[in-house]
XYZ file of N, CA and C in Angstrom:
390
model
N 116.128 -104.220 -185.726
C 117.007 -105.112 -184.993
C 117.232 -104.524 -183.602
N 117.100 -105.347 -182.576
C 117.289 -104.795 -181.236
C 118.770 -104.599 -180.926
N 119.024 -103.872 -179.857
C 120.384 -103.469 -179.517
C 121.295 -104.677 -179.265
N 120.833 -105.669 -178.551
C 121.665 -106.828 -178.227
C 122.067 -107.571 -179.497
N 121.127 -107.765 -180.409
C 121.443 -108.439 -181.669
C 122.485 -107.652 -182.456
N 122.338 -106.338 -182.468
C 123.274 -105.499 -183.205
C 124.679 -105.587 -182.607
N 124.765 -105.577 -181.296
C 126.060 -105.693 -180.622
C 126.693 -107.049 -180.937
N 125.887 -108.103 -180.874
C 126.406 -109.437 -181.183
C 126.906 -109.518 -182.617
N 126.200 -108.860 -183.538
C 126.654 -108.833 -184.934
C 128.004 -108.136 -185.052
N 128.181 -107.055 -184.305
C 129.457 -106.345 -184.313
C 130.588 -107.231 -183.823
N 130.350 -107.961 -182.743
C 131.385 -108.850 -182.223
C 131.624 -110.038 -183.155
N 130.584 -110.469 -183.847
C 130.758 -111.523 -184.844
C 131.686 -111.025 -185.957
N 131.522 -109.771 -186.367
C 132.411 -109.197 -187.388
C 133.848 -109.141 -186.881
N 134.033 -108.848 -185.601
C 135.381 -108.831 -185.020
C 136.012 -110.216 -185.151
N 135.262 -111.247 -184.830
C 135.788 -112.611 -184.930
C 136.110 -112.969 -186.379
N 135.233 -112.569 -187.310
C 135.482 -112.847 -188.729
C 136.752 -112.153 -189.207
N 136.937 -110.905 -188.810
C 138.144 -110.162 -189.189
C 139.376 -110.830 -188.584
N 139.258 -111.283 -187.346
C 140.386 -111.949 -186.687
C 140.786 -113.208 -187.449
N 139.807 -114.025 -187.787
C 140.095 -115.248 -188.539
C 140.645 -114.919 -189.920
N 140.066 -113.922 -190.567
C 140.520 -113.505 -191.899
C 141.974 -113.046 -191.835
N 142.314 -112.309 -190.792
C 143.689 -111.803 -190.681
C 144.678 -112.954 -190.525
N 144.287 -113.985 -189.794
C 145.164 -115.138 -189.621
C 145.300 -115.927 -190.917
N 144.179 -116.095 -191.628
C 144.184 -116.884 -192.858
C 144.886 -116.167 -194.006
N 144.722 -114.884 -194.107
C 145.233 -114.131 -195.253
C 146.556 -113.426 -194.977
N 147.081 -113.593 -193.789
C 148.364 -112.982 -193.481
C 148.307 -111.468 -193.324
N 147.167 -110.935 -192.907
C 147.042 -109.489 -192.658
C 148.037 -109.108 -191.571
N 148.749 -107.997 -191.776
C 149.701 -107.609 -190.735
C 148.950 -107.015 -189.542
N 149.666 -106.897 -188.436
C 149.026 -106.476 -187.191
C 148.422 -105.085 -187.293
N 149.109 -104.161 -187.944
C 148.589 -102.790 -188.052
C 147.272 -102.758 -188.829
N 147.186 -103.522 -189.919
C 145.937 -103.582 -190.692
C 144.813 -104.171 -189.843
N 145.144 -105.233 -189.118
C 144.153 -105.860 -188.244
C 143.688 -104.885 -187.167
N 144.633 -104.191 -186.542
C 144.301 -103.244 -185.481
C 143.409 -102.117 -186.004
N 143.716 -101.593 -187.190
C 142.904 -100.518 -187.776
C 141.491 -100.998 -188.080
N 141.372 -102.197 -188.615
C 140.049 -102.749 -188.928
C 139.260 -102.988 -187.639
N 139.931 -103.515 -186.633
C 139.287 -103.754 -185.341
C 138.810 -102.438 -184.733
N 139.628 -101.397 -184.775
C 139.277 -100.072 -184.256
C 138.023 -99.543 -184.965
N 137.996 -99.685 -186.271
C 136.853 -99.215 -187.065
C 135.562 -99.930 -186.653
N 135.636 -101.240 -186.518
C 134.448 -102.018 -186.151
C 133.996 -101.684 -184.731
N 134.925 -101.626 -183.794
C 134.566 -101.351 -182.400
C 133.996 -99.942 -182.240
N 134.529 -98.977 -182.976
C 133.955 -97.629 -182.936
C 132.527 -97.637 -183.459
N 132.294 -98.378 -184.536
C 130.943 -98.472 -185.086
C 129.968 -99.072 -184.092
N 130.392 -100.134 -183.415
C 129.542 -100.767 -182.407
C 129.297 -99.794 -181.253
N 130.338 -99.091 -180.824
C 130.187 -98.112 -179.743
C 129.197 -97.017 -180.095
N 129.285 -96.498 -181.312
C 128.347 -95.453 -181.761
C 126.921 -95.982 -181.775
N 126.770 -97.205 -182.282
C 125.430 -97.797 -182.346
C 124.832 -97.992 -180.956
N 125.664 -98.394 -180.005
C 125.182 -98.579 -178.631
C 124.743 -97.244 -178.045
N 125.568 -96.199 -178.204
C 125.206 -94.879 -177.676
C 123.893 -94.385 -178.269
N 123.749 -94.510 -179.577
C 122.515 -94.077 -180.251
C 121.315 -94.852 -179.707
N 121.441 -96.162 -179.596
C 120.330 -96.996 -179.121
C 119.947 -96.650 -177.686
N 120.936 -96.411 -176.831
C 120.656 -96.075 -175.432
C 119.950 -94.727 -175.338
N 120.437 -93.731 -176.072
C 119.800 -92.408 -176.047
C 118.361 -92.478 -176.551
N 118.150 -93.164 -177.665
C 116.802 -93.239 -178.232
C 115.864 -94.068 -177.357
N 116.379 -95.094 -176.695
C 115.545 -95.879 -175.772
C 115.136 -95.023 -174.577
N 116.069 -94.222 -174.070
C 115.737 -93.336 -172.936
C 114.716 -92.293 -173.359
N 114.836 -91.752 -174.571
C 113.858 -90.785 -175.069
C 112.464 -91.415 -175.099
N 112.395 -92.658 -175.508
C 111.117 -93.375 -175.547
C 110.563 -93.566 -174.135
N 111.433 -93.879 -173.181
C 110.993 -94.030 -171.786
C 110.431 -92.717 -171.245
N 111.115 -91.612 -171.526
C 110.633 -90.295 -171.082
C 109.253 -90.037 -171.671
N 109.087 -90.321 -172.953
C 107.812 -90.093 -173.636
C 106.685 -90.896 -172.978
N 106.998 -92.088 -172.470
C 105.982 -92.958 -171.877
C 105.686 -92.657 -170.407
N 106.501 -91.849 -169.740
C 106.300 -91.557 -168.320
C 104.993 -90.808 -168.083
N 104.167 -91.338 -167.187
C 102.866 -90.720 -166.908
C 103.010 -89.342 -166.278
N 103.971 -89.164 -165.364
C 104.150 -87.865 -164.700
C 104.499 -86.772 -165.710
N 105.298 -87.135 -166.694
C 105.711 -86.176 -167.709
C 104.508 -85.620 -168.464
N 103.526 -86.441 -168.684
C 102.350 -86.026 -169.465
C 101.541 -84.926 -168.788
N 101.631 -84.824 -167.463
C 100.893 -83.775 -166.754
C 101.517 -82.401 -166.953
N 102.824 -82.351 -167.150
C 103.500 -81.047 -167.228
C 104.089 -80.721 -168.596
N 104.404 -81.732 -169.382
C 105.037 -81.497 -170.681
C 104.205 -82.111 -171.797
N 104.080 -81.368 -172.914
C 103.397 -81.915 -174.088
C 104.388 -82.010 -175.243
N 104.180 -82.995 -176.093
C 105.063 -83.205 -177.238
C 104.789 -82.138 -178.288
N 105.850 -81.488 -178.721
C 105.762 -80.526 -179.824
C 106.070 -81.259 -181.128
N 107.173 -82.019 -181.123
C 107.491 -82.852 -182.287
C 108.451 -83.964 -181.877
N 108.330 -85.060 -182.582
C 109.192 -86.220 -182.347
C 110.254 -86.283 -183.443
N 111.248 -87.112 -183.206
C 112.311 -87.389 -184.176
C 113.121 -86.171 -184.582
N 113.401 -85.293 -183.625
C 114.344 -84.195 -183.855
C 115.745 -84.794 -183.844
N 116.508 -84.522 -184.856
C 117.841 -85.082 -184.991
C 118.882 -84.201 -184.304
N 119.867 -84.838 -183.684
C 121.001 -84.113 -183.107
C 122.247 -84.975 -183.275
N 123.358 -84.333 -183.578
C 124.637 -85.026 -183.692
C 125.566 -84.501 -182.609
N 126.160 -85.423 -181.870
C 127.129 -85.045 -180.840
C 128.457 -85.744 -181.133
N 129.533 -85.124 -180.693
C 130.854 -85.732 -180.802
C 131.123 -86.497 -179.515
N 131.370 -87.789 -179.647
C 131.630 -88.649 -178.495
C 133.041 -89.223 -178.608
N 133.431 -90.016 -177.647
C 134.725 -90.687 -177.710
C 134.827 -91.613 -178.919
N 133.682 -92.070 -179.439
C 133.657 -92.948 -180.604
C 133.552 -92.184 -181.918
N 133.365 -90.894 -181.860
C 133.147 -90.080 -183.055
C 131.734 -89.520 -183.044
N 131.287 -89.020 -184.187
C 129.952 -88.430 -184.287
C 128.864 -89.482 -184.098
N 127.883 -89.146 -183.272
C 126.708 -89.994 -183.064
C 125.481 -89.130 -183.308
N 124.641 -89.560 -184.240
C 123.397 -88.855 -184.539
C 122.244 -89.672 -183.981
N 121.384 -89.005 -183.219
C 120.247 -89.692 -182.612
C 118.998 -88.830 -182.762
N 117.847 -89.459 -182.542
C 116.552 -88.790 -182.636
C 115.993 -88.612 -181.233
N 115.393 -87.442 -180.989
C 114.778 -87.202 -179.687
C 113.515 -86.373 -179.851
N 112.787 -86.211 -178.746
C 111.487 -85.549 -178.749
C 111.618 -84.154 -178.155
N 110.892 -83.218 -178.759
C 110.886 -81.816 -178.319
C 109.579 -81.560 -177.574
N 109.671 -80.977 -176.372
C 108.510 -80.778 -175.504
C 108.290 -79.304 -175.183
N 107.039 -79.023 -174.750
C 106.690 -77.696 -174.227
C 106.058 -77.896 -172.862
N 106.534 -77.105 -171.889
C 105.972 -77.155 -170.549
C 104.602 -76.482 -170.584
N 103.578 -77.177 -170.122
C 102.204 -76.672 -170.207
C 101.970 -75.432 -169.360
N 102.678 -75.294 -168.252
C 102.429 -74.135 -167.389
C 103.379 -72.968 -167.653
N 104.637 -73.247 -167.976
C 105.600 -72.147 -168.175
C 105.796 -71.776 -169.636
N 105.431 -72.675 -170.545
C 105.651 -72.424 -171.968
C 107.080 -72.688 -172.421
N 107.932 -73.181 -171.509
C 109.333 -73.474 -171.846
C 109.398 -74.634 -172.844
N 110.318 -74.537 -173.797
C 110.551 -75.602 -174.774
C 111.860 -76.301 -174.430
N 111.857 -77.635 -174.536
C 113.034 -78.378 -174.101
C 113.048 -79.777 -174.710
N 114.253 -80.270 -174.996
C 114.456 -81.688 -175.299
C 114.780 -82.338 -173.955
N 113.829 -83.025 -173.362
C 114.019 -83.586 -172.022
C 115.171 -84.590 -171.978
N 115.371 -85.346 -173.047
C 116.479 -86.294 -173.094
C 117.813 -85.568 -172.964
N 117.991 -84.509 -173.733
C 119.249 -83.756 -173.680
C 119.482 -83.189 -172.289
N 118.410 -82.708 -171.672
C 118.504 -82.159 -170.316
C 118.964 -83.245 -169.337
N 118.343 -84.426 -169.412
C 118.705 -85.519 -168.505
C 120.113 -86.037 -168.762
N 120.528 -86.033 -170.023
C 121.864 -86.533 -170.376
C 122.963 -85.529 -170.034
N 122.567 -84.286 -169.756
C 123.555 -83.266 -169.421
C 124.158 -82.584 -170.631
N 123.490 -82.707 -171.796
C 123.980 -82.046 -173.007
C 123.546 -80.593 -172.998
N 124.467 -79.714 -173.276
C 124.141 -78.294 -173.335
C 123.492 -77.973 -174.673
N 122.605 -76.975 -174.662
C 121.937 -76.556 -175.895
C 122.966 -76.042 -176.892
N 122.758 -76.404 -178.134
C 123.564 -75.933 -179.263
C 125.055 -76.244 -179.137
N 125.395 -77.272 -178.373
C 126.790 -77.728 -178.307
C 126.854 -79.118 -178.885
N 127.904 -79.383 -179.608
C 128.042 -80.651 -180.301
C 128.898 -81.660 -179.547
N 129.555 -81.233 -178.499
C 130.527 -82.104 -177.853
C 129.961 -82.687 -176.562
N 129.997 -84.009 -176.475
C 129.637 -84.733 -175.265
C 130.708 -84.415 -174.215
N 130.353 -84.243 -172.932
C 131.348 -83.848 -171.929
C 132.663 -84.635 -171.939
N 132.680 -86.000 -171.964
C 133.981 -86.684 -171.993
C 134.801 -86.367 -173.246
N 134.147 -86.241 -174.395
C 134.873 -85.941 -175.633
C 135.414 -84.522 -175.615
N 134.840 -83.664 -174.783
C 135.298 -82.288 -174.695
C 136.414 -82.088 -173.684
N 136.764 -83.145 -172.949
C 137.797 -82.998 -171.919
C 139.169 -82.807 -172.542
N 140.044 -82.134 -171.835
C 141.386 -81.875 -172.362
C 142.177 -83.172 -172.513
N 141.959 -84.160 -171.641
C 142.664 -85.437 -171.762
C 142.301 -86.141 -173.066
N 141.021 -86.106 -173.431
C 140.590 -86.736 -174.677
C 141.207 -86.026 -175.870
N 141.163 -84.700 -175.869
C 141.701 -83.944 -177.004
C 143.201 -84.180 -177.162
N 143.928 -84.327 -176.061
C 145.371 -84.585 -176.131
C 145.663 -85.957 -176.730
N 144.806 -86.945 -176.431
C 145.061 -88.306 -176.902
C 144.650 -88.525 -178.349
N 143.908 -87.590 -178.935
C 143.460 -87.764 -180.319
C 144.003 -86.659 -181.126
């Protein structure tokens, strides 16, 4: 399923929950919690799809092929984001001239090696609010 369809499905679920809450007399707090859960799920799915789409774009770049070779695809990584944990797949590369190993997606996204926290989720303002 492509990203747009998945997002639309998430918003369709929001509308269904809204109608259900009106029909069944769900109180506001229950509705708000359910809405939060659904929106977080959609947010996580969007982040995962964007990261994996960018990884695919990097893999297809002609310039990259001259300097970097694929070591393995579908390396899993989990990061903590504002929406919670997001697990995505990325490609591991080796530089043909220097021998350096790198996940080019993580480098471009600004993720530090062996850290689980996305920069906004690691901010003190975020930690105070959660």
